[in-house]
Coordinates of C-alpha atoms in Angstrom, one line a residue:
M1 CA -11.3 34.1 -99.4
E2 CA -8.3 31.9 -98.8
A3 CA -6.9 34.1 -96.0
P4 CA -10.1 33.8 -93.8
R5 CA -10.2 30.1 -94.4
R6 CA -6.6 29.7 -93.4
G7 CA -7.2 31.8 -90.3
Q8 CA -10.3 29.8 -89.4
A9 CA -8.4 26.5 -89.9
L10 CA -5.5 27.8 -87.7
I11 CA -8.0 28.8 -85.0
E12 CA -9.6 25.4 -85.1
R13 CA -6.2 23.8 -84.9
Y14 CA -5.2 25.9 -81.9
M15 CA -8.6 25.1 -80.2
E16 CA -8.0 21.4 -80.8
T17 CA -4.5 21.6 -79.3
A18 CA -5.8 23.6 -76.3
L19 CA -8.7 21.1 -75.7
L20 CA -6.5 18.1 -76.2
P21 CA -5.6 17.8 -72.4
F22 CA -9.3 18.3 -71.5
N23 CA -10.4 15.7 -74.0
A24 CA -7.8 13.3 -72.7
A25 CA -8.9 14.0 -69.1
T26 CA -12.6 13.4 -69.8
S27 CA -12.1 10.4 -72.1
K28 CA -13.6 7.0 -71.2
P29 CA -10.3 5.4 -70.2
A30 CA -9.6 8.4 -68.0
Q31 CA -13.0 8.2 -66.3
K32 CA -12.4 4.5 -65.7
A33 CA -9.0 5.3 -64.2
Y34 CA -10.6 8.0 -61.9
L35 CA -13.3 5.6 -60.8
G36 CA -10.8 2.8 -60.1
T37 CA -8.5 5.2 -58.2
S38 CA -11.4 6.6 -56.1
L39 CA -12.5 3.1 -55.2
F40 CA -8.9 2.1 -54.3
I41 CA -8.4 5.1 -52.1
A42 CA -11.7 4.7 -50.3
T43 CA -11.0 1.0 -49.8
S44 CA -7.5 1.8 -48.5
F45 CA -8.9 4.2 -45.9
I46 CA -11.5 1.7 -44.8
L47 CA -8.9 -1.0 -44.5
F48 CA -6.6 1.3 -42.6
G49 CA -9.4 2.0 -40.1
V50 CA -10.0 -1.8 -39.8
A51 CA -6.2 -2.3 -39.2
S52 CA -6.1 0.4 -36.5
L53 CA -9.1 -1.2 -34.8
A54 CA -7.6 -4.6 -35.0
Y55 CA -4.3 -3.4 -33.5
A56 CA -6.2 -1.7 -30.7
L57 CA -8.1 -4.9 -29.9
F58 CA -4.8 -6.9 -30.0
Y59 CA -3.1 -4.4 -27.7
Y60 CA -5.9 -4.4 -25.2
N61 CA -6.0 -8.2 -25.0
Y62 CA -2.3 -8.9 -25.2
V63 CA -0.8 -6.2 -23.0
P64 CA -2.2 -6.1 -19.5
Q65 CA -2.4 -3.1 -17.2
N66 CA 1.0 -1.8 -16.2
S67 CA 0.0 -1.0 -12.6
V68 CA -2.9 -1.8 -10.4
E69 CA -3.5 0.1 -7.2
R70 CA -6.1 -0.6 -4.5
V71 CA -6.8 0.9 -1.1
I72 CA -7.1 -1.7 1.7
H73 CA -9.4 -0.7 4.5
L74 CA -8.1 -2.3 7.7
Q75 CA -10.5 -3.9 10.1
F76 CA -9.9 -3.6 13.9
G77 CA -11.4 -5.5 16.7
G78 CA -9.7 -8.9 16.3
S79 CA -6.3 -10.1 17.3
N80 CA -4.6 -8.3 14.4
P81 CA -5.7 -5.6 12.0
Y82 CA -6.6 -7.0 8.5
G83 CA -8.2 -5.9 5.3
T84 CA -9.2 -7.2 1.8
A85 CA -9.5 -5.7 -1.6
A86 CA -10.8 -6.9 -5.0
L87 CA -8.6 -7.1 -8.0
S88 CA -11.3 -8.0 -10.5
S89 CA -9.7 -8.8 -13.9
A90 CA -6.7 -6.5 -13.6
L91 CA -4.1 -9.3 -13.6
T92 CA -3.3 -11.9 -16.3
S93 CA -1.5 -15.2 -16.5
S94 CA 2.1 -15.8 -17.6
Q95 CA 3.1 -12.2 -16.6
A96 CA 5.6 -11.3 -13.9
Y97 CA 4.4 -8.8 -11.3
D98 CA 6.0 -6.8 -8.4
V99 CA 3.7 -6.4 -5.4
T100 CA 4.3 -3.6 -2.9
L101 CA 2.5 -2.4 0.2
Y102 CA 2.5 1.3 1.3
L103 CA 1.7 2.0 4.9
H104 CA 1.0 5.6 5.9
L105 CA 1.7 5.7 9.7
P106 CA 1.7 8.6 12.1
R107 CA 4.8 8.9 14.3
T108 CA 2.9 8.3 17.5
P109 CA 4.6 6.8 20.7
N110 CA 2.6 3.6 20.2
N111 CA 3.8 3.1 16.6
I112 CA 7.4 3.9 17.6
A113 CA 7.2 1.6 20.5
A114 CA 5.8 -1.3 18.4
G115 CA 9.2 -1.7 16.7
N116 CA 9.3 -4.5 14.1
F117 CA 6.0 -5.9 13.0
M118 CA 5.0 -8.5 10.3
L119 CA 2.9 -8.0 7.2
D120 CA 1.1 -11.0 5.8
L121 CA -0.2 -10.7 2.2
S122 CA -2.2 -13.4 0.3
L123 CA -3.4 -13.4 -3.3
L124 CA -6.7 -15.4 -3.4
A125 CA -8.2 -17.4 -6.2
P126 CA -11.5 -16.4 -7.8
S127 CA -13.5 -19.0 -5.8
N128 CA -12.4 -17.7 -2.5
K129 CA -14.2 -15.1 -0.5
A130 CA -12.4 -13.0 2.1
N131 CA -12.9 -14.4 5.5
A132 CA -13.4 -12.2 8.4
D133 CA -11.7 -14.6 10.7
V134 CA -8.0 -14.0 10.2
G135 CA -7.1 -17.2 12.1
T136 CA -8.1 -19.3 9.2
Y137 CA -5.1 -18.1 7.1
F138 CA -2.7 -19.1 9.9
L139 CA -4.3 -22.5 10.3
G140 CA -4.2 -23.2 6.6
N141 CA -7.8 -24.1 6.3
D142 CA -8.1 -22.1 3.0
S143 CA -4.7 -23.1 1.6
T144 CA -6.3 -24.4 -1.6
S145 CA -7.7 -20.9 -2.4
V146 CA -4.4 -19.0 -1.8
L147 CA -2.4 -18.7 -5.0
A148 CA 0.6 -16.8 -3.5
R149 CA 1.5 -15.7 0.0
S150 CA 4.3 -13.6 1.4
R151 CA 5.3 -12.3 4.9
R152 CA 7.6 -9.4 5.3
P153 CA 8.8 -7.2 8.3
A154 CA 8.4 -3.5 8.6
I155 CA 9.5 -0.8 11.1
L156 CA 9.3 3.0 11.4
T157 CA 12.5 4.9 10.8
Y158 CA 14.4 5.4 14.1
A159 CA 15.3 8.9 15.2
S160 CA 16.9 9.9 18.5
P161 CA 15.0 12.3 20.8
I162 CA 17.4 15.2 20.1
V163 CA 17.2 14.7 16.3
D164 CA 13.5 14.2 16.4
T165 CA 13.1 17.4 18.4
A166 CA 15.4 19.4 16.1
N167 CA 13.5 18.1 13.0
T168 CA 10.2 19.0 14.6
L169 CA 11.4 22.6 15.4
S170 CA 12.8 23.1 11.9
R171 CA 9.5 22.1 10.3
L172 CA 7.3 23.8 12.9
P173 CA 6.0 26.5 10.5
L174 CA 5.0 23.8 7.9
H175 CA 3.2 21.8 10.6
L176 CA 1.4 24.9 11.9
L177 CA 0.2 25.8 8.3
G178 CA -0.9 22.2 7.7
W179 CA 1.5 21.6 4.9
E180 CA 3.2 18.7 6.6
R181 CA 2.3 16.0 9.0
E182 CA 4.3 14.1 11.5
S183 CA 3.9 10.9 9.6
E184 CA 5.9 8.4 7.6
V185 CA 5.1 6.2 4.6
L186 CA 6.6 2.7 4.7
E187 CA 7.2 1.0 1.3
V188 CA 7.4 -2.8 1.8
G189 CA 8.0 -5.1 -1.2
M190 CA 5.9 -8.3 -0.8
F191 CA 6.5 -10.0 -4.2
E192 CA 9.1 -9.7 -6.9
G193 CA 8.4 -11.2 -10.3
V194 CA 5.5 -13.4 -9.2
E195 CA 3.8 -15.2 -12.1
F196 CA 0.5 -17.2 -12.4
A197 CA -0.2 -20.3 -14.4
K198 CA -2.5 -20.2 -17.4
G199 CA -6.2 -20.5 -16.7
W200 CA -8.8 -18.1 -15.2
A201 CA -8.7 -20.1 -11.9
N202 CA -5.0 -19.4 -11.5
V203 CA -5.3 -15.6 -11.7
P204 CA -6.0 -13.9 -8.3
Q205 CA -9.2 -11.9 -8.0
S206 CA -8.7 -10.5 -4.5
V207 CA -6.0 -9.8 -1.9
N208 CA -5.9 -10.1 1.8
V209 CA -3.5 -8.2 4.1
V210 CA -2.9 -8.9 7.8
V211 CA -0.8 -6.7 10.1
E212 CA 0.7 -8.9 12.8
A213 CA 1.2 -6.2 15.4
D214 CA -0.3 -4.7 18.4
R215 CA -3.9 -3.7 17.8
N216 CA -3.1 -0.3 19.4
M217 CA -1.1 0.7 16.3
Q218 CA -2.4 3.6 14.3
F219 CA -2.7 3.8 10.5
Y220 CA -3.6 6.6 8.2
E221 CA -3.9 4.4 5.0
V222 CA -2.8 1.1 3.6
T223 CA -2.4 0.8 -0.2
I224 CA -1.3 -2.1 -2.4
R225 CA 0.3 -1.5 -5.8
I226 CA 0.9 -4.2 -8.3
I227 CA 3.3 -3.3 -11.2
A228 CA 3.7 -5.5 -14.3
R229 CA 7.3 -6.4 -15.2
F230 CA 7.0 -6.5 -19.0
G231 CA 9.4 -8.4 -21.2
G232 CA 9.8 -9.3 -24.9
L233 CA 7.0 -8.2 -27.2
R234 CA 4.9 -6.8 -24.4
W235 CA 7.8 -4.5 -23.4
I236 CA 8.2 -3.3 -27.0
L237 CA 4.5 -2.7 -27.4
Y238 CA 4.3 -0.8 -24.1
H239 CA 7.4 1.3 -24.2
H240 CA 7.4 2.1 -27.9
R241 CA 3.7 2.5 -28.5
I242 CA 3.8 4.9 -31.6
L243 CA 6.4 2.8 -33.4
S244 CA 4.6 -0.4 -32.6
F245 CA 1.3 1.1 -33.8
L246 CA 2.8 2.2 -37.1
F247 CA 4.6 -1.1 -37.7
F248 CA 1.8 -3.5 -36.9
T249 CA -0.9 -1.4 -38.4
T250 CA 1.0 -0.9 -41.6
T251 CA 1.8 -4.6 -41.8
F252 CA -1.9 -5.5 -41.3
W253 CA -3.0 -2.8 -43.8
S254 CA -0.5 -4.0 -46.4
S255 CA -1.6 -7.6 -46.0
S256 CA -5.2 -6.5 -46.4
I257 CA -4.4 -4.4 -49.6
L258 CA -2.5 -7.3 -51.1
S259 CA -5.4 -9.7 -50.3
M260 CA -7.9 -7.3 -51.8
L261 CA -5.9 -6.9 -55.0
L262 CA -5.5 -10.6 -55.4
A263 CA -9.2 -11.2 -54.8
W264 CA -10.1 -8.4 -57.3
F265 CA -7.7 -9.9 -59.9
L266 CA -9.2 -13.4 -59.5
F267 CA -12.7 -12.0 -59.6
S268 CA -11.9 -9.9 -62.7
S269 CA -10.3 -12.9 -64.5
Y270 CA -13.3 -15.0 -63.7
L271 CA -15.7 -12.3 -64.8
V272 CA -13.9 -11.7 -68.1
T273 CA -13.7 -15.4 -68.8
H274 CA -17.3 -15.9 -68.0
T275 CA -18.4 -13.0 -70.2
T276 CA -16.2 -14.1 -73.1
T277 CA -17.7 -17.6 -72.9
K278 CA -21.2 -16.3 -72.8
T279 CA -20.5 -13.9 -75.7
E280 CA -19.1 -16.7 -77.8
S281 CA -22.1 -18.9 -76.9
L282 CA -24.5 -16.1 -77.9
S283 CA -22.6 -15.5 -81.2
D284 CA -22.7 -19.2 -82.1
G285 CA -26.4 -19.3 -81.3
S286 CA -27.0 -16.2 -83.3
A287 CA -25.1 -17.6 -86.3
R288 CA -26.8 -20.9 -86.1
L289 CA -30.2 -19.3 -85.8
K290 CA -29.4 -17.0 -88.7
S291 CA -28.3 -20.0 -90.8
E292 CA -31.5 -21.8 -90.0
R293 CA -33.5 -18.8 -90.8
E294 CA -31.7 -18.5 -94.2
D295 CA -32.3 -22.2 -94.9
S296 CA -35.9 -22.0 -93.9
E297 CA -36.6 -18.6 -95.2
P298 CA -39.6 -18.6 -97.7
F299 CA -39.3 -17.4 -101.2
D300 CA -39.6 -13.6 -101.4
P301 CA -40.9 -12.3 -104.7
T302 CA -39.8 -8.8 -103.9
S303 CA -36.1 -9.7 -103.4
L304 CA -33.8 -7.9 -105.8
D305 CA -31.7 -11.1 -106.2
D306 CA -34.5 -12.8 -108.2
I307 CA -35.4 -9.9 -110.5
S308 CA -34.7 -10.7 -114.2
D309 CA -31.9 -8.8 -115.9
T310 CA -33.3 -9.3 -119.4
P311 CA -33.1 -6.2 -121.7
R312 CA -36.5 -4.7 -122.0
A313 CA -38.4 -1.9 -123.7
F314 CA -41.2 -0.1 -121.9
P315 CA -43.9 1.7 -123.8
T316 CA -44.5 5.3 -123.2
L317 CA -47.4 7.8 -123.8
G318 CA -47.7 9.9 -126.8
R319 CA -44.9 10.2 -129.3
Q320 CA -42.1 9.7 -126.8
M321 CA -39.4 7.2 -127.5
P322 CA -39.9 3.9 -125.6
L323 CA -37.8 3.3 -122.5
Q324 CA -35.0 0.8 -123.0
F325 CA -33.4 -1.3 -120.3
T326 CA -30.1 -3.0 -121.1
R327 CA -28.2 -5.3 -118.9
R328 CA -24.9 -4.3 -117.5
P329 CA -21.8 -5.6 -119.1
D330 CA -20.7 -7.5 -116.0
F331 CA -24.0 -9.4 -115.9
I332 CA -23.6 -10.3 -119.6
K333 CA -20.0 -11.4 -119.1
K334 CA -21.1 -13.4 -116.0
E335 CA -23.8 -15.2 -117.9
D336 CA -21.5 -16.0 -120.8
N337 CA -19.0 -17.5 -118.4
N338 CA -21.7 -19.6 -116.8
V339 CA -22.8 -20.9 -120.2
K340 CA -19.2 -21.7 -121.1
E341 CA -18.7 -23.6 -117.8
E342 CA -21.9 -25.5 -118.4
E343 CA -20.9 -26.5 -121.9
E344 CA -17.4 -27.6 -120.7
T345 CA -19.0 -29.6 -117.9
V346 CA -21.4 -31.3 -120.4
Q347 CA -18.5 -32.1 -122.8
S348 CA -16.2 -33.5 -120.0
T349 CA -18.9 -35.8 -118.5
G350 CA -20.7 -38.4 -120.4
V351 CA -23.6 -39.0 -118.0
Q352 CA -26.9 -38.5 -119.8
S353 CA -29.0 -38.6 -116.7
L354 CA -27.3 -35.5 -115.2
I355 CA -28.1 -33.5 -118.4
A356 CA -31.7 -34.6 -118.3
E357 CA -32.0 -33.6 -114.7
A358 CA -30.5 -30.2 -115.5
D359 CA -33.1 -29.7 -118.2
D360 CA -35.8 -30.7 -115.8
E361 CA -34.5 -28.2 -113.2
D362 CA -34.4 -25.4 -115.8
D363 CA -38.0 -26.3 -116.8
D364 CA -39.0 -26.3 -113.1
V365 CA -37.4 -22.9 -112.4
T366 CA -39.0 -21.4 -115.5
E367 CA -42.4 -22.7 -114.5
A368 CA -42.0 -21.7 -110.8
T369 CA -40.9 -18.2 -111.5
S370 CA -43.1 -17.6 -114.5
G371 CA -45.8 -16.2 -112.2
W372 CA -43.7 -13.5 -110.6
R373 CA -40.7 -12.8 -112.9
D374 CA -40.9 -9.9 -115.2
S375 CA -41.0 -11.4 -118.7
G376 CA -39.8 -8.2 -120.3
L377 CA -42.7 -6.1 -121.6
G378 CA -42.9 -6.2 -125.4
T379 CA -40.0 -8.7 -125.8
G380 CA -39.4 -12.4 -125.8
L381 CA -35.7 -12.4 -125.4
D382 CA -35.6 -14.2 -122.0
E383 CA -37.6 -17.2 -123.2
D384 CA -35.6 -17.3 -126.5
R385 CA -32.3 -17.3 -124.5
V386 CA -33.4 -20.3 -122.3
T387 CA -34.7 -22.2 -125.3
N388 CA -31.4 -21.7 -127.2
V389 CA -29.4 -22.9 -124.3
Q390 CA -31.4 -26.0 -124.0
R391 CA -31.1 -26.7 -127.7
R392 CA -27.4 -26.3 -127.7
R393 CA -27.1 -28.8 -124.8
K394 CA -29.3 -31.4 -126.5
A395 CA -27.3 -31.0 -129.7
L396 CA -24.1 -31.5 -127.9
I397 CA -25.5 -34.6 -126.2
G398 CA -26.7 -36.0 -129.5
D399 CA -23.3 -35.5 -131.1
R400 CA -21.5 -37.3 -128.2
G401 CA -24.0 -40.1 -128.5
R402 CA -23.5 -40.6 -132.2
G403 CA -19.7 -40.3 -131.9
A404 CA -19.8 -43.1 -129.2

């Protein structure tokens, strides 16, 4: 029998050891840790998304477009060809820009014969509308709406007749196939590092170009390109986009996490303090209410504390022996000690009134409890005991009176 019990105990021990990690993993503290970790991870991902969105908005508002390119459609019929183009909100204040014009010209005899010609470029304020009359710019009638103006010369590349003929013959197959044209693109820089003051009224919204040349000149296309010259933080953000994104997003995310942890710590501290205070208040109220209930609790005849411990004999049926009830020794010893204490108190104090009041109280207790206390069936030991105690007290009082 002992061997199977030992085997069963060993198996139970092995099972407890094997289930120990599982029990630890599924315990209440572990569940709280899982919940807290899940909430932290979810909140971290949400805050990372918020940080990424915040960086994207910051980058969009702080770093302007690197380059703006517009096609200018020249208008002919006046004294000089001219054209306008809208820049909308592509430019920003306090930022340096390089402005360049690209003229795509065919190498026609008229263009070659024109030689040097002037290009006039004006950056116009938002309130200005491009005027079809080019003469107004030369007269300066709209000078208040011109934020920046520049005039630069341009000319087609010169080539002698022999060189031009040889170049044409060498590229004749390409020209025949349509892969090349007898044209040239002139790149003319109009502004270098131009900046605009702060305020929406100081940022240009349109551009006007005037070609001061013979109206018989031919053009394929005229394009304006505005390139931002970044510096400082804007240069770092633009040229190192990935590193900038990681750095600023991580910084913003870390700040958000620290703020969240601090807020959670303060909230938890407040919640724990509030809960503790409320619990203490409830405990004090419950104790006070319990004390009041105990003080005002009515007399209960069925309480075991008030049942008499007097030895008794209960009658039985037939010839059976009567049932005897005897007090426990600890009750007898306790009662004897109480009697001795009362006698010593009476002997040590000579106040007659206190003894009389004690006798009255004993009489009141006897009368009040006589209706419900068990007087001990078939015996009168309880009444005799009370009477004997009263007699001893009176005798002691009488002796002290005569001795005095």
